[in-house]
Amino acid sequence: MKKNSQYIKNISLSLLAAAGIASCNSVKNSYEYNINVPENYVYTDTVSAYDSITIAVIPWKDFFNDEQLTLLINKAIEYNFDMQTALKNIEIAQLKADQAKLNWLPSVDATLANRAYQYRSEDFYSSASSRYYAEKGTEAPSSLYNYTMQNISGISVSWEVDIWRKFRDQKQIALNNYLQTEEARKAIQTNLIAQIAEGYYNLILLNAQLDVAQTNFELSKNTLEIVQLQYEAGQITALAKQQTKSQMLTAQALIPSLKQQIALQENQINYLTGSFSQEIDISSKKLENYFYLDVLSEGVPLQLLQNRPDIRSAELELLSANSNVGLAQKQKYPSIKIDLGGGVNSMLPENWFNIPGALFGSVVGGITAPVFNKKKLRTNHEVAMVEREKTEINLQKTVHKAINEVTDALILIKTIDEQLEIAEEQVVNSSLAVRQSNLLFNSGFATYLEVINAQRSALENELNLNRIRKNKLAARVQLYKTLGGGWQ
C-alpha cells in the first residue's frame, strides 16, 4: 500500500513539474489594431471640443427636462419587452462567464450503486471465463445465463493541466460575451429612449397641427358665411362660393387625419412602454415652449469611442476573435491530463463493502499531442485569423458609421435654426396677410381669391413652422443618441 502511494506521488510530481515548465513558455497571443478616426467633426462651431464635455455623458434624466417624458422613459426601461429580453440575455451571459472561471478545476464524477450484468448463451465462447462450465464438468445452458456481474461505487477525477492557458482564453471569451450583452442592453436602452422622446415630440406636433387645422377651419367657415351672403346678394358668382368652400374643406379634412395619427402615435408609445392602449394627455404641452439653451458639444472621436455601445461591442468582438486565434493555435500543442479513480467493486452484492477486498483504485497520467489530423487544427487556426481580420474590418465600419451619423446630426443642428427663423417670419407675414385680406374683403377692396389664398398660405406656413420646431427637438435627441448617450 505504501509502495503504491509513493508511485502515485511520483507520477503527480512529474506531471506537475512538466506543467510548470510548459506554462513558463506558454504562447503569448499579442495583437494590436488601429482605428482610423478624424481629428474633429465637420460642421462644428465649437472653439475647442476638448474644452467641453460631450452630451453623451449627460444622464438622460438630466438631458430631458420634461417630467411627463421622463415618466414614460422610466416606464419603458422597466417594462419594455426588448429591455426585459436584454436583461435575460445578460443574466445568461453572466452565468456562462461565471462557469468559465472554473474550467481549470478538475471534473469529479460519482458512481453510486452501479450494477452491471452480462448474459450469454451456449454458443458464446470468446474468453477464458467462458471455460467455466467445461472446468466444472458441466455443459453451458442453452438459454441465457449470467456471464459476468459487477457492483461498483466510486469516484473518478479528471484534470487537464492548463499549461498553455487555454482556459484563460475561454474565460476571456465568456467575459467578452457578457460585456457584449451589456453593451447590447445599453444600445437597446439608447434607441428606446430616442424612440420614446421622438414619439413624444411627434405627439406634441400632431396636437399642435390639430389646433392649427381647427383654427383655420373656423376661419374658413366664417369666410364662407360672408361669401354665401354676397352670393345671395348677387355680388359674386357661384364659383367664388365653391372655391371658398373648397378651402374650408381642405382645412377640415386635416382634422380627422390628425386625430387618427395622434391615436396611432399614442398606441406606439404605449407599446414601447409595455402598456396597453391608453390616452396620453399632452394638452398643456406647446412646441413653442420648448427652448433648450444648453450648448450641444459634439465632442471628439475619442469620446465617441468611449460612449457608443455599438463601438464598444464591436471592439469586444474583436478581442474575442483574438482569443479564438490563441485558442485555435494552442489546440496544436500537447496537453497533460491526469485521471484518478477509486471505490469499491465486487462480483456479488454481499461483498460490496468487504474492505479492503472490494477496494479498487487507478491513476492515469499522460501527455498527448496531435500528430496528423488531416490539417484540421492548422485550418482552424488560419480560419480564426481570417475571422479576426473580418472583425477588425467590422469595427472600422462601425466607427465610420458612427462618425457619419454624428455628422448628419450636426448638419441638422447647424441648419435647423436658420429654417426656424425663416419659418417664424413666414407665419408672422401670413397671419398679417389674413387679417388685412379679411378687412379689405369686408370693405369691398379685396376679392375672395385674395382671402382664400391668404388663408391657404397661413395654414401651410403654420404647419411648416410646427414641423420645424419638432425637427429641432428630434435633431437634439438624434445627436444625443449618435454620441452614445441614453444608457446612463
GROMACS .gro file of C-alpha atoms in nm, residues 230 235 436-451:
model
   18
  230GLN     CA    1  -7.258   8.807  -5.104
  235GLN     CA    2  -7.239   9.035  -5.573
  436GLN     CA    3  -5.561   9.250  -4.387
  437SER     CA    4  -5.731   9.046  -4.658
  438ASN     CA    5  -6.035   8.994  -4.434
  439LEU     CA    6  -6.057   9.366  -4.357
  440LEU     CA    7  -6.021   9.459  -4.723
  441PHE     CA    8  -6.267   9.190  -4.828
  442ASN     CA    9  -6.528   9.311  -4.581
  443SER     CA   10  -6.472   9.666  -4.708
  444GLY     CA   11  -6.500   9.560  -5.069
  445PHE     CA   12  -6.138   9.634  -5.158
  446ALA     CA   13  -6.021   9.268  -5.194
  447THR     CA   14  -6.156   8.967  -5.380
  448TYR     CA   15  -6.244   8.632  -5.232
  449LEU     CA   16  -5.940   8.481  -5.410
  450GLU     CA   17  -5.707   8.704  -5.211
  451VAL     CA   18  -5.876   8.592  -4.890
   0.00000   0.00000   0.00000
